[in-house]
Amino acid sequence: MIELVIGDITQEEVDAIVNAANSTLLGGGGVDGAIHRAGGPSILAECRDLGGCPTGEVKATGAGRLSAKHVLHAVGPVWRGGDAGEPEQLASCHTRAIELAASLGDRTVAFPAISTGAYGYPLELAAPVAIRATQDAMRVHPDVELARFVFRDEATLAPYRAALGS
Ligand code: AR6
């Protein structure tokens, strides 16, 4: 099942929260900053040992003070016009996050709108890529029973609803 909600992803009661990180995994602004602030310093301490993460890949840490068990740090692509592998990399973030959740025994996963903030990926183009990749990965990993996409506002949610409906 895929759900779309408006809220603050740091407040989600799920097994795994996906972070929209950068390849250093050493924190930043946006949802990354919010997750590190709410989860506390243990997440960054674990990230320091991971040696960064390539674009399109995902690495797991504990979730500190968050109610989740894990944070799955996904590195989305910076938008460069769409011909530099961005759709494949964005899809890979979702595929790899579901695979990693399954391997960790996490059954419920919350996603932010990866790459659509600071990284500039147009929402209308990101939404179908994110939804399709997540649906496909959940078919392969049925133990992951819920992916909940959490948005800050209705304008961000709307293209994902359209993608889910089509
Ligand atoms: N809950 C849910 N969504 C949120 C929250 C929150 N608490 N806070 C922000 N968003 P961004 P990116 C939304 O910029 O584009 C960081 O500095 C936000 O409104 O967080 O992948 C990293 O370190 C937007 O819709 O992620 C990287 O350097 C969405 O989350 C870079 O930004 C994603 O926006 C990654 O950029």
PDB file of C-alpha atoms and ligand atoms in Angstrom:
ATOM      1  CA  MET A   1       0.000   0.000   0.000  1.00  0.00           C
ATOM      2  CA  ILE A   2       1.117   3.522  -0.793  1.00  0.00           C
ATOM      3  CA  GLU A   3      -0.239   6.468   1.217  1.00  0.00           C
ATOM      4  CA  LEU A   4       0.221  10.186   0.625  1.00  0.00           C
ATOM      5  CA  VAL A   5      -0.047  12.527   3.617  1.00  0.00           C
ATOM      6  CA  ILE A   6       0.817  16.088   4.593  1.00  0.00           C
ATOM      7  CA  GLY A   7       2.988  16.427   7.680  1.00  0.00           C
ATOM      8  CA  ASP A   8       6.454  16.396   9.179  1.00  0.00           C
ATOM      9  CA  ILE A   9       8.295  13.190   8.328  1.00  0.00           C
ATOM     10  CA  THR A  10      10.234  13.302  11.607  1.00  0.00           C
ATOM     11  CA  GLN A  11       6.952  12.671  13.464  1.00  0.00           C
ATOM     12  CA  GLU A  12       6.029   9.553  11.494  1.00  0.00           C
ATOM     13  CA  GLU A  13       5.583   6.322  13.419  1.00  0.00           C
ATOM     14  CA  VAL A  14       7.038   3.903  10.912  1.00  0.00           C
ATOM     15  CA  ASP A  15       9.873   1.387  10.965  1.00  0.00           C
ATOM     16  CA  ALA A  16      12.094   3.371   8.596  1.00  0.00           C
ATOM     17  CA  ILE A  17      12.263   7.036   7.635  1.00  0.00           C
ATOM     18  CA  VAL A  18      13.953   7.842   4.334  1.00  0.00           C
ATOM     19  CA  ASN A  19      16.169  10.930   4.345  1.00  0.00           C
ATOM     20  CA  ALA A  20      16.880  13.095   1.285  1.00  0.00           C
ATOM     21  CA  ALA A  21      20.609  13.281   1.973  1.00  0.00           C
ATOM     22  CA  ASN A  22      23.667  14.397   0.022  1.00  0.00           C
ATOM     23  CA  SER A  23      26.604  12.206  -0.901  1.00  0.00           C
ATOM     24  CA  THR A  24      28.668  13.224   2.135  1.00  0.00           C
ATOM     25  CA  LEU A  25      25.915  11.923   4.489  1.00  0.00           C
ATOM     26  CA  LEU A  26      27.108  14.615   6.872  1.00  0.00           C
ATOM     27  CA  GLY A  27      23.861  16.555   7.054  1.00  0.00           C
ATOM     28  CA  GLY A  28      22.420  19.619   5.387  1.00  0.00           C
ATOM     29  CA  GLY A  29      19.250  21.670   5.224  1.00  0.00           C
ATOM     30  CA  GLY A  30      15.695  20.740   4.283  1.00  0.00           C
ATOM     31  CA  VAL A  31      14.382  17.381   5.400  1.00  0.00           C
ATOM     32  CA  ASP A  32      17.962  16.214   6.095  1.00  0.00           C
ATOM     33  CA  GLY A  33      18.439  18.982   8.666  1.00  0.00           C
ATOM     34  CA  ALA A  34      15.036  18.271  10.194  1.00  0.00           C
ATOM     35  CA  ILE A  35      15.794  14.542  10.595  1.00  0.00           C
ATOM     36  CA  HIS A  36      19.191  15.169  12.207  1.00  0.00           C
ATOM     37  CA  ARG A  37      17.745  17.824  14.541  1.00  0.00           C
ATOM     38  CA  ALA A  38      14.843  15.649  15.639  1.00  0.00           C
ATOM     39  CA  GLY A  39      16.835  12.412  15.828  1.00  0.00           C
ATOM     40  CA  GLY A  40      19.832  13.832  17.677  1.00  0.00           C
ATOM     41  CA  PRO A  41      23.601  13.444  17.264  1.00  0.00           C
ATOM     42  CA  SER A  42      23.787   9.649  17.178  1.00  0.00           C
ATOM     43  CA  ILE A  43      22.602   9.641  13.547  1.00  0.00           C
ATOM     44  CA  LEU A  44      25.432  11.912  12.394  1.00  0.00           C
ATOM     45  CA  ALA A  45      27.907   9.905  14.454  1.00  0.00           C
ATOM     46  CA  GLU A  46      26.873   6.756  12.581  1.00  0.00           C
ATOM     47  CA  CYS A  47      26.922   8.567   9.253  1.00  0.00           C
ATOM     48  CA  ARG A  48      30.558   9.556   9.782  1.00  0.00           C
ATOM     49  CA  ASP A  49      31.506   5.883   9.672  1.00  0.00           C
ATOM     50  CA  LEU A  50      29.697   5.218   6.379  1.00  0.00           C
ATOM     51  CA  GLY A  51      32.171   7.007   4.104  1.00  0.00           C
ATOM     52  CA  GLY A  52      29.532   8.844   2.082  1.00  0.00           C
ATOM     53  CA  CYS A  53      27.098   7.405  -0.438  1.00  0.00           C
ATOM     54  CA  PRO A  54      26.878   7.616  -4.250  1.00  0.00           C
ATOM     55  CA  THR A  55      23.931   9.281  -5.964  1.00  0.00           C
ATOM     56  CA  GLY A  56      21.057   6.839  -6.377  1.00  0.00           C
ATOM     57  CA  GLU A  57      22.195   4.701  -3.452  1.00  0.00           C
ATOM     58  CA  VAL A  58      20.887   4.364   0.110  1.00  0.00           C
ATOM     59  CA  LYS A  59      22.614   3.616   3.428  1.00  0.00           C
ATOM     60  CA  ALA A  60      21.023   2.856   6.797  1.00  0.00           C
ATOM     61  CA  THR A  61      21.669   4.127  10.305  1.00  0.00           C
ATOM     62  CA  GLY A  62      19.753   3.897  13.554  1.00  0.00           C
ATOM     63  CA  ALA A  63      17.170   6.592  14.155  1.00  0.00           C
ATOM     64  CA  GLY A  64      18.310   8.113  17.456  1.00  0.00           C
ATOM     65  CA  ARG A  65      15.406   9.788  19.218  1.00  0.00           C
ATOM     66  CA  LEU A  66      12.986   9.268  16.339  1.00  0.00           C
ATOM     67  CA  SER A  67      10.337   6.633  16.878  1.00  0.00           C
ATOM     68  CA  ALA A  68      11.512   4.781  13.761  1.00  0.00           C
ATOM     69  CA  LYS A  69      14.068   1.966  13.947  1.00  0.00           C
ATOM     70  CA  HIS A  70      16.171   3.157  11.026  1.00  0.00           C
ATOM     71  CA  VAL A  71      16.913   6.172   8.890  1.00  0.00           C
ATOM     72  CA  LEU A  72      17.580   5.218   5.276  1.00  0.00           C
ATOM     73  CA  HIS A  73      19.793   7.948   3.811  1.00  0.00           C
ATOM     74  CA  ALA A  74      19.016   8.224   0.095  1.00  0.00           C
ATOM     75  CA  VAL A  75      21.094  10.448  -2.162  1.00  0.00           C
ATOM     76  CA  GLY A  76      18.873  11.852  -4.882  1.00  0.00           C
ATOM     77  CA  PRO A  77      20.159  13.439  -8.094  1.00  0.00           C
ATOM     78  CA  VAL A  78      20.649  17.154  -8.571  1.00  0.00           C
ATOM     79  CA  TRP A  79      18.399  18.187 -11.492  1.00  0.00           C
ATOM     80  CA  ARG A  80      20.534  18.981 -14.551  1.00  0.00           C
ATOM     81  CA  GLY A  81      17.805  19.033 -17.189  1.00  0.00           C
ATOM     82  CA  GLY A  82      16.859  15.366 -17.165  1.00  0.00           C
ATOM     83  CA  ASP A  83      19.384  13.888 -19.590  1.00  0.00           C
ATOM     84  CA  ALA A  84      22.101  13.168 -17.029  1.00  0.00           C
ATOM     85  CA  GLY A  85      20.582   9.993 -15.593  1.00  0.00           C
ATOM     86  CA  GLU A  86      18.349  11.802 -13.092  1.00  0.00           C
ATOM     87  CA  PRO A  87      15.236   9.624 -13.598  1.00  0.00           C
ATOM     88  CA  GLU A  88      17.217   6.402 -13.181  1.00  0.00           C
ATOM     89  CA  GLN A  89      18.977   7.765 -10.095  1.00  0.00           C
ATOM     90  CA  LEU A  90      15.743   8.968  -8.513  1.00  0.00           C
ATOM     91  CA  ALA A  91      14.076   5.623  -9.226  1.00  0.00           C
ATOM     92  CA  SER A  92      17.084   3.842  -7.736  1.00  0.00           C
ATOM     93  CA  CYS A  93      16.712   5.784  -4.472  1.00  0.00           C
ATOM     94  CA  HIS A  94      13.221   4.337  -4.054  1.00  0.00           C
ATOM     95  CA  THR A  95      14.111   0.837  -5.226  1.00  0.00           C
ATOM     96  CA  ARG A  96      17.147   0.630  -2.971  1.00  0.00           C
ATOM     97  CA  ALA A  97      15.266   2.082   0.021  1.00  0.00           C
ATOM     98  CA  ILE A  98      12.578  -0.609  -0.235  1.00  0.00           C
ATOM     99  CA  GLU A  99      15.239  -3.318  -0.713  1.00  0.00           C
ATOM    100  CA  LEU A 100      17.152  -2.076   2.314  1.00  0.00           C
ATOM    101  CA  ALA A 101      13.976  -1.857   4.415  1.00  0.00           C
ATOM    102  CA  ALA A 102      13.146  -5.446   3.483  1.00  0.00           C
ATOM    103  CA  SER A 103      16.639  -6.634   4.399  1.00  0.00           C
ATOM    104  CA  LEU A 104      16.378  -4.903   7.791  1.00  0.00           C
ATOM    105  CA  GLY A 105      12.918  -6.316   8.517  1.00  0.00           C
ATOM    106  CA  ASP A 106      11.275  -2.899   8.292  1.00  0.00           C
ATOM    107  CA  ARG A 107       7.667  -3.236   7.138  1.00  0.00           C
ATOM    108  CA  THR A 108       6.619   0.424   7.058  1.00  0.00           C
ATOM    109  CA  VAL A 109       8.612   3.185   5.371  1.00  0.00           C
ATOM    110  CA  ALA A 110       8.113   6.956   5.115  1.00  0.00           C
ATOM    111  CA  PHE A 111       9.521   8.850   2.118  1.00  0.00           C
ATOM    112  CA  PRO A 112       9.972  12.588   1.566  1.00  0.00           C
ATOM    113  CA  ALA A 113       9.789  14.113  -1.922  1.00  0.00           C
ATOM    114  CA  ILE A 114      13.423  13.271  -2.696  1.00  0.00           C
ATOM    115  CA  SER A 115      15.329  15.737  -4.929  1.00  0.00           C
ATOM    116  CA  THR A 116      12.392  18.140  -5.310  1.00  0.00           C
ATOM    117  CA  GLY A 117      13.656  20.792  -2.882  1.00  0.00           C
ATOM    118  CA  ALA A 118      17.232  22.053  -2.935  1.00  0.00           C
ATOM    119  CA  TYR A 119      18.096  19.611  -5.738  1.00  0.00           C
ATOM    120  CA  GLY A 120      15.547  21.203  -8.079  1.00  0.00           C
ATOM    121  CA  TYR A 121      13.932  18.123  -9.644  1.00  0.00           C
ATOM    122  CA  PRO A 122      10.599  19.299 -11.113  1.00  0.00           C
ATOM    123  CA  LEU A 123       7.785  17.876  -8.984  1.00  0.00           C
ATOM    124  CA  GLU A 124       5.637  16.821 -11.933  1.00  0.00           C
ATOM    125  CA  LEU A 125       8.535  14.778 -13.302  1.00  0.00           C
ATOM    126  CA  ALA A 126       9.756  13.390  -9.977  1.00  0.00           C
ATOM    127  CA  ALA A 127       6.349  12.171  -8.799  1.00  0.00           C
ATOM    128  CA  PRO A 128       5.698   9.445 -11.416  1.00  0.00           C
ATOM    129  CA  VAL A 129       9.285   8.194 -11.186  1.00  0.00           C
ATOM    130  CA  ALA A 130       9.091   7.935  -7.387  1.00  0.00           C
ATOM    131  CA  ILE A 131       5.665   6.283  -7.318  1.00  0.00           C
ATOM    132  CA  ARG A 132       6.414   3.787 -10.074  1.00  0.00           C
ATOM    133  CA  ALA A 133       9.758   2.692  -8.629  1.00  0.00           C
ATOM    134  CA  THR A 134       8.247   2.288  -5.162  1.00  0.00           C
ATOM    135  CA  GLN A 135       5.317   0.234  -6.469  1.00  0.00           C
ATOM    136  CA  ASP A 136       7.630  -1.998  -8.470  1.00  0.00           C
ATOM    137  CA  ALA A 137       9.986  -2.560  -5.531  1.00  0.00           C
ATOM    138  CA  MET A 138       7.112  -3.351  -3.154  1.00  0.00           C
ATOM    139  CA  ARG A 139       5.879  -6.007  -5.564  1.00  0.00           C
ATOM    140  CA  VAL A 140       9.304  -7.639  -5.304  1.00  0.00           C
ATOM    141  CA  HIS A 141       9.410  -7.152  -1.497  1.00  0.00           C
ATOM    142  CA  PRO A 142       5.849  -7.729  -0.240  1.00  0.00           C
ATOM    143  CA  ASP A 143       7.089  -7.801   3.370  1.00  0.00           C
ATOM    144  CA  VAL A 144       7.319  -4.039   3.076  1.00  0.00           C
ATOM    145  CA  GLU A 145       3.602  -3.425   3.432  1.00  0.00           C
ATOM    146  CA  LEU A 146       3.380   0.372   3.617  1.00  0.00           C
ATOM    147  CA  ALA A 147       5.191   3.242   1.913  1.00  0.00           C
ATOM    148  CA  ARG A 148       3.887   6.577   3.162  1.00  0.00           C
ATOM    149  CA  PHE A 149       4.982   9.680   1.269  1.00  0.00           C
ATOM    150  CA  VAL A 150       5.028  12.700   3.565  1.00  0.00           C
ATOM    151  CA  PHE A 151       4.807  16.213   2.092  1.00  0.00           C
ATOM    152  CA  ARG A 152       4.942  19.670   3.590  1.00  0.00           C
ATOM    153  CA  ASP A 153       1.941  20.950   1.647  1.00  0.00           C
ATOM    154  CA  GLU A 154      -0.859  20.082  -0.751  1.00  0.00           C
ATOM    155  CA  ALA A 155       0.935  21.608  -3.746  1.00  0.00           C
ATOM    156  CA  THR A 156       3.752  19.087  -3.308  1.00  0.00           C
ATOM    157  CA  LEU A 157       1.387  16.186  -2.715  1.00  0.00           C
ATOM    158  CA  ALA A 158      -0.846  16.813  -5.751  1.00  0.00           C
ATOM    159  CA  PRO A 159       1.515  15.524  -8.484  1.00  0.00           C
ATOM    160  CA  TYR A 160       2.137  12.355  -6.466  1.00  0.00           C
ATOM    161  CA  ARG A 161      -1.626  11.804  -6.149  1.00  0.00           C
ATOM    162  CA  ALA A 162      -1.923  12.213  -9.913  1.00  0.00           C
ATOM    163  CA  ALA A 163       0.905   9.724 -10.436  1.00  0.00           C
ATOM    164  CA  LEU A 164      -0.670   7.227  -8.042  1.00  0.00           C
ATOM    165  CA  GLY A 165      -3.991   7.512  -9.847  1.00  0.00           C
ATOM    166  CA  SER A 166      -2.606   6.922 -13.297  1.00  0.00           C
TER     167      SER A 166
HETATM  168  N1  AR6 B   1       9.014  16.512   6.448  1.00  0.00           N
HETATM  169  C1  AR6 B   1       8.671  16.212   5.177  1.00  0.00           C
HETATM  170  N2  AR6 B   1       9.164  16.860   4.100  1.00  0.00           N
HETATM  171  C2  AR6 B   1      10.024  17.870   4.332  1.00  0.00           C
HETATM  172  C3  AR6 B   1      10.458  18.245   5.628  1.00  0.00           C
HETATM  173  C4  AR6 B   1       9.903  17.516   6.721  1.00  0.00           C
HETATM  174  N3  AR6 B   1      10.237  17.783   7.971  1.00  0.00           N
HETATM  175  N4  AR6 B   1      11.338  19.283   5.499  1.00  0.00           N
HETATM  176  C5  AR6 B   1      11.453  19.543   4.189  1.00  0.00           C
HETATM  177  N5  AR6 B   1      10.654  18.709   3.478  1.00  0.00           N
HETATM  178  P1  AR6 B   1      15.102  18.847   0.343  1.00  0.00           P
HETATM  179  P2  AR6 B   1      16.508  17.479  -1.852  1.00  0.00           P
HETATM  180  C6  AR6 B   1      10.462  18.608   2.021  1.00  0.00           C
HETATM  181  O1  AR6 B   1      15.654  20.152  -0.101  1.00  0.00           O
HETATM  182  O2  AR6 B   1      15.839  18.307  -2.888  1.00  0.00           O
HETATM  183  C7  AR6 B   1      19.780  18.974   1.920  1.00  0.00           C
HETATM  184  O3  AR6 B   1      20.574  20.063   2.308  1.00  0.00           O
HETATM  185  C8  AR6 B   1      10.794  19.814   1.175  1.00  0.00           C
HETATM  186  O4  AR6 B   1       9.753  20.781   1.282  1.00  0.00           O
HETATM  187  O5  AR6 B   1      15.080  18.534   1.793  1.00  0.00           O
HETATM  188  O6  AR6 B   1      16.649  16.010  -2.077  1.00  0.00           O
HETATM  189  C9  AR6 B   1      20.594  17.694   1.762  1.00  0.00           C
HETATM  190  O7  AR6 B   1      21.667  17.639   2.668  1.00  0.00           O
HETATM  191  C10 AR6 B   1      10.852  19.184  -0.210  1.00  0.00           C
HETATM  192  O8  AR6 B   1       9.535  19.013  -0.726  1.00  0.00           O
HETATM  193  O9  AR6 B   1      15.832  17.597  -0.390  1.00  0.00           O
HETATM  194  C11 AR6 B   1      21.060  17.778   0.349  1.00  0.00           C
HETATM  195  O10 AR6 B   1      22.221  18.579   0.236  1.00  0.00           O
HETATM  196  C12 AR6 B   1      11.427  17.788   0.077  1.00  0.00           C
HETATM  197  O11 AR6 B   1      11.333  17.628   1.502  1.00  0.00           O
HETATM  198  C13 AR6 B   1      19.912  18.453  -0.353  1.00  0.00           C
HETATM  199  O12 AR6 B   1      19.247  19.238   0.627  1.00  0.00           O
HETATM  200  C14 AR6 B   1      12.864  17.598  -0.353  1.00  0.00           C
HETATM  201  O13 AR6 B   1      13.591  18.794  -0.209  1.00  0.00           O
HETATM  202  C15 AR6 B   1      18.929  17.451  -0.911  1.00  0.00           C
HETATM  203  O14 AR6 B   1      17.956  18.112  -1.660  1.00  0.00           O
END
